[in-house]
Short mmCIF file of C-alpha atoms in Angstrom, two decimals:
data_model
loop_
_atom_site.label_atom_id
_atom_site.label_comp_id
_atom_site.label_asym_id
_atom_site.label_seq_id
_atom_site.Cartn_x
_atom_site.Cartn_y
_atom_site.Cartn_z
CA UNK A 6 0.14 -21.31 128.30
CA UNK A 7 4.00 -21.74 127.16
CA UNK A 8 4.28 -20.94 123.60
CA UNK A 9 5.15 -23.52 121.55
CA UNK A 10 8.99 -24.85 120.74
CA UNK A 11 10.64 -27.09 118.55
CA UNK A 12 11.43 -30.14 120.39
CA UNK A 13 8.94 -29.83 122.83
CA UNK A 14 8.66 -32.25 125.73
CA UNK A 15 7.11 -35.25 125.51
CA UNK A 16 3.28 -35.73 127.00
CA UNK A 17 2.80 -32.17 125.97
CA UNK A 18 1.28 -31.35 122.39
CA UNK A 19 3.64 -30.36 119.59
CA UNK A 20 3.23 -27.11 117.60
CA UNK A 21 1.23 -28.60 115.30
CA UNK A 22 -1.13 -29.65 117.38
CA UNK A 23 -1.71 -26.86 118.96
CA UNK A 24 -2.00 -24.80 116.16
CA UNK A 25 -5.10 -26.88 114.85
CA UNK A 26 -6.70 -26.72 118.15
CA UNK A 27 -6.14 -22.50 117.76
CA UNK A 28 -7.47 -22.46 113.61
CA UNK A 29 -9.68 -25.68 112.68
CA UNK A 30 -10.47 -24.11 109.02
CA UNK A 31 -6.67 -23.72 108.13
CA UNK A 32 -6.36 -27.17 106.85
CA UNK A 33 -9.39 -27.52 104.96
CA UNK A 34 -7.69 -24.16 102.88
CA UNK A 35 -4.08 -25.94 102.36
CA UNK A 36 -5.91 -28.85 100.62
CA UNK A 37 -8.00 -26.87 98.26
CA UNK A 38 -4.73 -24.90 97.32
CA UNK A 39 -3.18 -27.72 96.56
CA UNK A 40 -5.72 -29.47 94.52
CA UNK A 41 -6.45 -26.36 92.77
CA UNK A 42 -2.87 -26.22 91.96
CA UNK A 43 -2.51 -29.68 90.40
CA UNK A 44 -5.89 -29.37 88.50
CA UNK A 45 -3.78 -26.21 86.55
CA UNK A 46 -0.76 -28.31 86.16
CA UNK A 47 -3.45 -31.41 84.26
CA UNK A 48 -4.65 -28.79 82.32
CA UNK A 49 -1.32 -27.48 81.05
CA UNK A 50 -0.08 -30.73 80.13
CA UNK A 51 -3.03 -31.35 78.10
CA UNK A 52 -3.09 -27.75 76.51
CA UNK A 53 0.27 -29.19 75.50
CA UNK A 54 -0.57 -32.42 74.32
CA UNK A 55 -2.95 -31.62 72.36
CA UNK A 56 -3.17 -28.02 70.71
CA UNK A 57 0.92 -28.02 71.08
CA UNK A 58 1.96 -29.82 67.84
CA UNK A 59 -0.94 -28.23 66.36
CA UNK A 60 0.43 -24.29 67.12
CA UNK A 61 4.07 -25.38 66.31
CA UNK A 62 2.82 -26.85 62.52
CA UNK A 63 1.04 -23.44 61.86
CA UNK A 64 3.95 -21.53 62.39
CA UNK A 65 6.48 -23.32 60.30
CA UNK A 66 4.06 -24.08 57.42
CA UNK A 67 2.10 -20.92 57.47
CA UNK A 68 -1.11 -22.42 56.62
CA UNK A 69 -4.18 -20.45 59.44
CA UNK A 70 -7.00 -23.64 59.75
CA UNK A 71 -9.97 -22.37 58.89
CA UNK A 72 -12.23 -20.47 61.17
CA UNK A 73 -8.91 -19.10 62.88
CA UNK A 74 -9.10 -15.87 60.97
CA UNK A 75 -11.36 -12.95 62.39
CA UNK A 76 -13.05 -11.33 59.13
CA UNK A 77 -13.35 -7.58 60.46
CA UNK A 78 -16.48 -5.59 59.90
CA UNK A 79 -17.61 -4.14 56.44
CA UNK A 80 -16.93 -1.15 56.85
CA UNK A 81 -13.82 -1.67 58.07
CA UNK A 82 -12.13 -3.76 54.75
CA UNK A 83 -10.13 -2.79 52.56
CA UNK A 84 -11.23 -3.28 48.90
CA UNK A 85 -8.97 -5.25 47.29
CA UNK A 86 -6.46 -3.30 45.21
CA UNK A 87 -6.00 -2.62 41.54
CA UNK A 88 -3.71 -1.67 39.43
CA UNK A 89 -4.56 1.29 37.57
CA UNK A 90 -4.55 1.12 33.96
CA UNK A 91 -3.65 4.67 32.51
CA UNK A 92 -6.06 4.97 29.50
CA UNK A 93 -3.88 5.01 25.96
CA UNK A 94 -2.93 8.32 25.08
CA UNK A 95 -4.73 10.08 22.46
CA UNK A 96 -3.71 9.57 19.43
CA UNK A 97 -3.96 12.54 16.50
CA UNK A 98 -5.46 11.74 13.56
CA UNK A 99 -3.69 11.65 10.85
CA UNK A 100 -4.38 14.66 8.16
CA UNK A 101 -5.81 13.52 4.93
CA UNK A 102 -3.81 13.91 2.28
CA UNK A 103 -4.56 16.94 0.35
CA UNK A 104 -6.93 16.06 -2.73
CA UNK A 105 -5.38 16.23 -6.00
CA UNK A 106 -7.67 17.49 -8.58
CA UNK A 107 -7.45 15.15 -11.72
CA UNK A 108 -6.70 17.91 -15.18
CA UNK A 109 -6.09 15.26 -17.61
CA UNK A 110 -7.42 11.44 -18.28
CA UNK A 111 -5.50 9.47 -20.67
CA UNK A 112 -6.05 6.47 -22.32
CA UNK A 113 -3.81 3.94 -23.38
CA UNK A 114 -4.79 2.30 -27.08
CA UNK A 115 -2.98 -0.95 -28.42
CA UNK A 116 -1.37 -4.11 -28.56
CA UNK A 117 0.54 -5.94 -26.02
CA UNK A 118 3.10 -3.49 -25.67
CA UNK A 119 0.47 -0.78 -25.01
CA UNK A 120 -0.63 -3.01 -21.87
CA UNK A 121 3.03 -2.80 -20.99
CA UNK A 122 3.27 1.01 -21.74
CA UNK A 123 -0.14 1.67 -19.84
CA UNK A 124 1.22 -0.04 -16.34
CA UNK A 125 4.54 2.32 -16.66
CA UNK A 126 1.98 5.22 -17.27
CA UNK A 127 0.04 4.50 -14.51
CA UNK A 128 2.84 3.62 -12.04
CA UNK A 129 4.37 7.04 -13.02
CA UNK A 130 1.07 9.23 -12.98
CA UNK A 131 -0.16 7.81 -9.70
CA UNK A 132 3.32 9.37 -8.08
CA UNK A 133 1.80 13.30 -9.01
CA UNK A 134 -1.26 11.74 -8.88
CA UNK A 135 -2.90 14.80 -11.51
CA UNK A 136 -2.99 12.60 -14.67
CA UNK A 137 -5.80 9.33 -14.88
CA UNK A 138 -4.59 6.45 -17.14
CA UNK A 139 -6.56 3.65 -18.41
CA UNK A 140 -5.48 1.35 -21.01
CA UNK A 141 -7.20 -0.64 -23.45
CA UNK A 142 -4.75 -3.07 -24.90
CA UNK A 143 -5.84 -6.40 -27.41
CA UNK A 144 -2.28 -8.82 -27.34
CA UNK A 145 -2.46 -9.86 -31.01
CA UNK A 146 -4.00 -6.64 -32.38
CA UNK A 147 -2.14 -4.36 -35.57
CA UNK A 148 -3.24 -2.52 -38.25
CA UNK A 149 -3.16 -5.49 -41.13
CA UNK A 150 -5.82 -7.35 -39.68
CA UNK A 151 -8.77 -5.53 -39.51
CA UNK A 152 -10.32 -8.85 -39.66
CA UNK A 153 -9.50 -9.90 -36.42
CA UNK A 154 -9.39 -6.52 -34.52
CA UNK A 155 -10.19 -3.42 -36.17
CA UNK A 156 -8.78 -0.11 -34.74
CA UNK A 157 -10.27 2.15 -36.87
CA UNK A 158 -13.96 1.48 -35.80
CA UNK A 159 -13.26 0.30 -32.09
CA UNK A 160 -11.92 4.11 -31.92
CA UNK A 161 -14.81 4.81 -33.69
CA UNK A 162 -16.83 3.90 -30.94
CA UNK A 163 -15.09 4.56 -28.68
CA UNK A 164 -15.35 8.73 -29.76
CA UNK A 165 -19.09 8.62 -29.73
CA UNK A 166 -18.90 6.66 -26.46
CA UNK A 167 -19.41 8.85 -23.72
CA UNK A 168 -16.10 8.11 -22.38
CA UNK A 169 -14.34 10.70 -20.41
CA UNK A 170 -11.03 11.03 -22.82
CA UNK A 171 -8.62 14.18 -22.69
CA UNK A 172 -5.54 12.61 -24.39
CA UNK A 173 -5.19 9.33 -26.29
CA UNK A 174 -1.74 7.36 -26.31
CA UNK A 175 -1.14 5.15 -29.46
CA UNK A 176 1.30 1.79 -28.85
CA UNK A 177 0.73 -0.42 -32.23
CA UNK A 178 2.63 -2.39 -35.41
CA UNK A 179 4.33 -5.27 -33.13
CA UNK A 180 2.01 -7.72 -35.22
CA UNK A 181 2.06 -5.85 -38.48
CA UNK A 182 4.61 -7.68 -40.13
CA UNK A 183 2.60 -9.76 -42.50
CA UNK A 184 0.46 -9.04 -45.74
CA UNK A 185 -2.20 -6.71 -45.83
CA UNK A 186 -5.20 -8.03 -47.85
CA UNK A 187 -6.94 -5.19 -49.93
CA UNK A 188 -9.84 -6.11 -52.15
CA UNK A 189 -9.05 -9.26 -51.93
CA UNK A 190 -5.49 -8.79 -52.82
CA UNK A 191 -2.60 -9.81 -50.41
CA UNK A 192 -0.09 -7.09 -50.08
CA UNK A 193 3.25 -8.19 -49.52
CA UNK A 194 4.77 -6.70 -46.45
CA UNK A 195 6.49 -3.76 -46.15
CA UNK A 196 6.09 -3.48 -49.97
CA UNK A 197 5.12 -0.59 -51.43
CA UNK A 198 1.61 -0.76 -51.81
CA UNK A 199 1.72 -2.44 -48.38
CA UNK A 200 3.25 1.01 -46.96
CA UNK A 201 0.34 3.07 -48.62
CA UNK A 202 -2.66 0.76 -47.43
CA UNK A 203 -0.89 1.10 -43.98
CA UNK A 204 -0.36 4.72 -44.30
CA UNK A 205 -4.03 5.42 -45.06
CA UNK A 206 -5.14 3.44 -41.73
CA UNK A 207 -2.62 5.63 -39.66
CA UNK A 208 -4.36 8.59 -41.43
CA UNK A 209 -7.77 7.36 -40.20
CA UNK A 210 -7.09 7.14 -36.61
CA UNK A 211 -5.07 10.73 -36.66
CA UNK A 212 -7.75 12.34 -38.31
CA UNK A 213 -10.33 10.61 -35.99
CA UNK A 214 -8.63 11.74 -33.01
CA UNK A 215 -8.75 15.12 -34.50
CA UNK A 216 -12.05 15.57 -35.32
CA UNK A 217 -12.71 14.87 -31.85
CA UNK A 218 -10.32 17.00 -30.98
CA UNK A 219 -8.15 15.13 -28.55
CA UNK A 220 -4.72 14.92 -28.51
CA UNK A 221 -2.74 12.12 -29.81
CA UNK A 222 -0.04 11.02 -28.85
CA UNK A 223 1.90 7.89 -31.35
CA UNK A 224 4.52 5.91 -29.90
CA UNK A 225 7.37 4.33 -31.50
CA UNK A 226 8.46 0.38 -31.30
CA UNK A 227 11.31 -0.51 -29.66
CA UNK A 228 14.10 -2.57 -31.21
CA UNK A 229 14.14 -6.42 -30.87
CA UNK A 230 16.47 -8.62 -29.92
CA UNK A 231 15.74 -10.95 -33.03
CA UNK A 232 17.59 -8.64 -35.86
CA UNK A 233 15.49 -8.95 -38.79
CA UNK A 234 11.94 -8.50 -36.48
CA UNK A 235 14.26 -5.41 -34.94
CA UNK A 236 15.16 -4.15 -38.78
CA UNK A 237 11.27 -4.00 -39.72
CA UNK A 238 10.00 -2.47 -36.62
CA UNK A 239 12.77 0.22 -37.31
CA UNK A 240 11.05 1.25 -41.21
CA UNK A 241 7.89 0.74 -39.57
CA UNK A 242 8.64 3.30 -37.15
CA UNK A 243 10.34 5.51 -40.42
CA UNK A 244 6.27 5.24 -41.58
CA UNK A 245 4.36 5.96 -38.72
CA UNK A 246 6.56 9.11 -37.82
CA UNK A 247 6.35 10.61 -41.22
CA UNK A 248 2.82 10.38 -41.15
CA UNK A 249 1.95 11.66 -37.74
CA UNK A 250 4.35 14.73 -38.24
CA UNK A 251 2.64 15.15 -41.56
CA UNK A 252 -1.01 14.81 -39.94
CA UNK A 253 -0.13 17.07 -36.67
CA UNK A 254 0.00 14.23 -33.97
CA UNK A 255 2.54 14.06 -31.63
CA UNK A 256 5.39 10.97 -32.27
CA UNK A 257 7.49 9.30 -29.03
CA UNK A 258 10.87 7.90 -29.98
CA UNK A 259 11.57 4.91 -27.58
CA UNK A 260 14.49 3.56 -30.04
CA UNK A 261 17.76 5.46 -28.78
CA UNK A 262 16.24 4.37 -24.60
CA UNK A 263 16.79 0.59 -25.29
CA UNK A 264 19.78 -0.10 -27.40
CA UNK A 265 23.48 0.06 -26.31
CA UNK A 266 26.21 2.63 -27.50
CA UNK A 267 26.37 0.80 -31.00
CA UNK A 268 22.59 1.16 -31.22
CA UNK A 269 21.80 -2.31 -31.01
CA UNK A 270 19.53 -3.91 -28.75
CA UNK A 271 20.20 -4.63 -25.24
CA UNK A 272 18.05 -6.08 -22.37
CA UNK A 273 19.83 -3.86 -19.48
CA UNK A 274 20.39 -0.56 -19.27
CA UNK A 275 19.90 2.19 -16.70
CA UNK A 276 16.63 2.86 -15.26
CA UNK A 277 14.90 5.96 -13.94
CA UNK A 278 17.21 5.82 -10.94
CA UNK A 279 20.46 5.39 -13.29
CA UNK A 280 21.21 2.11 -12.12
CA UNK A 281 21.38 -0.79 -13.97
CA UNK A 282 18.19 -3.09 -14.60
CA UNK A 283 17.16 -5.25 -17.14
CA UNK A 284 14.54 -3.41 -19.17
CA UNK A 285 13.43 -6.19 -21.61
CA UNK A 286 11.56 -9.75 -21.18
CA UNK A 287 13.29 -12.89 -21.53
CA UNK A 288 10.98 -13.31 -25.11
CA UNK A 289 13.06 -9.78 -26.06
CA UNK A 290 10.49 -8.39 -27.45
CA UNK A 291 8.30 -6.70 -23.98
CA UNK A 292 9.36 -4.72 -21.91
CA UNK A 293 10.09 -5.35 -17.75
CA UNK A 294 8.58 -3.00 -15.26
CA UNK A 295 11.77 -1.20 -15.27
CA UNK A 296 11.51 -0.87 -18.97
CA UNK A 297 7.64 -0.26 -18.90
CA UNK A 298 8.35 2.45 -16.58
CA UNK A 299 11.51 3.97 -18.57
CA UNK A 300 9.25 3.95 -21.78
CA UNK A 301 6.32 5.89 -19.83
CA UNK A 302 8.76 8.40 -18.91
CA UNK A 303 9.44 9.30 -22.47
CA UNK A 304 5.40 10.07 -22.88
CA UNK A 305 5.33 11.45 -19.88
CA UNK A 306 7.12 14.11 -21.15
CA UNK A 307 4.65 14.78 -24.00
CA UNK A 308 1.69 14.39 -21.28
CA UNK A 309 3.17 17.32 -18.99
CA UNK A 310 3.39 19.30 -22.17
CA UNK A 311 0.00 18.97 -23.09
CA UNK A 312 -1.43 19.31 -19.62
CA UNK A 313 0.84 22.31 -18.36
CA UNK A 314 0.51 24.19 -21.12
CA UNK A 315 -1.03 27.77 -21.12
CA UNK A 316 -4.41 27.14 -21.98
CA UNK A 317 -5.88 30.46 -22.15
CA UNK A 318 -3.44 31.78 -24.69
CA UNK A 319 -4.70 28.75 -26.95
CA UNK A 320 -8.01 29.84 -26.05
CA UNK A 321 -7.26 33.61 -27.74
CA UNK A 322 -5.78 32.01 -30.41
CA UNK A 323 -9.26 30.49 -31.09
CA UNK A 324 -11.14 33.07 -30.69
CA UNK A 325 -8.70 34.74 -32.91
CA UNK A 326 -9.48 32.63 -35.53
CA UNK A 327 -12.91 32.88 -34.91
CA UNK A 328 -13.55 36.77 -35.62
CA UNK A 329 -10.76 36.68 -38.46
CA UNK A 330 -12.80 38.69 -41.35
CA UNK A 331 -10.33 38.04 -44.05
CA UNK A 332 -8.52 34.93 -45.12
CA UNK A 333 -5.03 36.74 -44.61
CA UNK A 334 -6.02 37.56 -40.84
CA UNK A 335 -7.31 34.04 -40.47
CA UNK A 336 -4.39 32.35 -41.88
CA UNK A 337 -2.28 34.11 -39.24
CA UNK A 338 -4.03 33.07 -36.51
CA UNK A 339 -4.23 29.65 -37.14
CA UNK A 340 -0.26 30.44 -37.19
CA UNK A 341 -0.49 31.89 -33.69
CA UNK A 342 -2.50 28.79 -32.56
CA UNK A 343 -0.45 26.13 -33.79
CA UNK A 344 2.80 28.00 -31.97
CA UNK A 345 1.22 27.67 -28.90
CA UNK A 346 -0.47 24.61 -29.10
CA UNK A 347 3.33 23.61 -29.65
CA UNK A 348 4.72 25.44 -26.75
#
């Protein structure tokens, strides 16, 4: 048989024909192929149409729809992480301030100047912190009128009390400048038998003090800025100094701290620090803290003598005194002791 030709003559079969009479099955595989192949190319176009727009959103916008993400295994996640938080370092305690042991309790005894004195006293005590101070202070109180407050006995009691007293501070006579009634008599003030009436109250509460054998210390008054109540507290001060030298007490000059170069009264003048602060109330007549604290420092000065003093040597002076066998022996003991009681 001739093979087969392009172009071959007519009444003979063409190529094609006789290629289907050779392989029968050959078409029947060209048509699935190509059905197969247009059955992918549907399917792409609506894989496209569909889940497309879809795929293109999630990658510009980010967002995953849910049930898109695979959650791996348990024991294949990560905890989620944390910061660590780095405990506070320790912090040292601080060392407690060494304890002070108290040698001397004061208290404060007066009028409203007292209550002044007493806050200077304490302000300047608490900075050594070795010296208590109370104070005890009645605004209107004096000497004159026992009638209204009566020194004399509330010391009275106060010495059989069992209040804890080592020294006693004395701020009084503010109020004192008016008569003085004695049996019924009104003595005029200042006057002579004023000045011995007051004398023999100032006595009392010395002599009180020393029976009980605590130190007292008297303090002066100030000068005022109104010059005739200034002029009386001054001979009022003359009095109560002459009588506690006289009756072994110890007397605190605030005069000379509080007046100017021409010893008058001024309401500034320079404080603890040596700068200038006023020192006086507007009534000029109390003091400011400056000046209640300026004031204190002058009995300070008297407490620190008392307290620092060498207290056995007093204490042999005592005893001294105490197994003296004549009066000459005595008498020169009671010498020795009142040196060193006075430093």
């Amino acid at each position: 048989m001739r093979p087969c030709r392009n172009g071959a003559d007519h009444g003979r079969m063409n190529c094609y024909d006789a290629n289907m009479m050779r392989n029968p099955v050959a078409p029947i595989r060209m048509l699935v192929s190509a059905r197969a192949f247009a059955g992918m190319v549907v399917l792409a176009l609506v894989i496209l149409l569909t889940a497309g727009p879809d795929l293109v959103a999630q990658e510009e916008s980010g967002w995953i729809r849910p049930g898109s993400v695979q959650t791996p295994p348990a024991d294949q996640r990560r905890a989620p992480s944390r910061a660590r938080v780095r405990a506070p370092a320790p912090v040292a305690a601080p060392e407690p301030a060494p304890e002070v042991e108290i040698v001397a309790r004061v208290l404060v005894l007066g009028d409203s100047l007292a209550a002044n004195l007493g806050q200077g006293l304490e302000s300047i005590a608490a900075e050594a912190g070795d010296i208590a101070v109370s104070t005890e202070a009645h605004g209107s109180s004096g000497l004159v009128r026992d009638d209204f407050f009566n020194w004399p006995e509330r010391i009275r009691v106060i010495l059989t009390s069992d209040r804890e007293i080592d020294i006693a501070v004395m701020v009084v006579g503010l109020n004192d400048r008016q008569a003085l009634r004695l049996d019924g008599e009104a003595l005029a003030p200042l006057s002579d038998p004023w000045r011995e009436a007051y004398e023999a109250r100032v006595d009392a509460i010395i002599e009180a003090f020393q029976t009980a054998r605590i130190p007292l210390i008297w303090v002066g008054l100030p000068p005022m800025e109104n010059a005739g109540l200034s002029a009386d507290m001054g001979r009022l001060n003359d009095l109560i100094e002459e009588r506690t030298r006289r009756k072994g007490a110890i007397h605190v000059d605030l005069w000379k701290g509080f007046v100017d170069d021409a010893d008058r009264y001024t309401a500034t003048g320079p404080d603890l620090s040596g700068q200038t602060a006023r020192l006086r109330a507007s009534d000029g007549i109390h003091f400011t803290r400056a000046g209640a604290r300026k004031a204190a420092h002058f009995v300070d000065i008297e407490l620190r003598r008392l307290v620092e003093r060498p207290r056995d040597r007093v204490a042999m002076a005592r005893a001294a005194i105490e197994a003296a066998e004549d009066a000459r022996v005595r008498d020169a003991a009671i010498d020795t002791l009142i040196r060193r009681s006075l430093g």
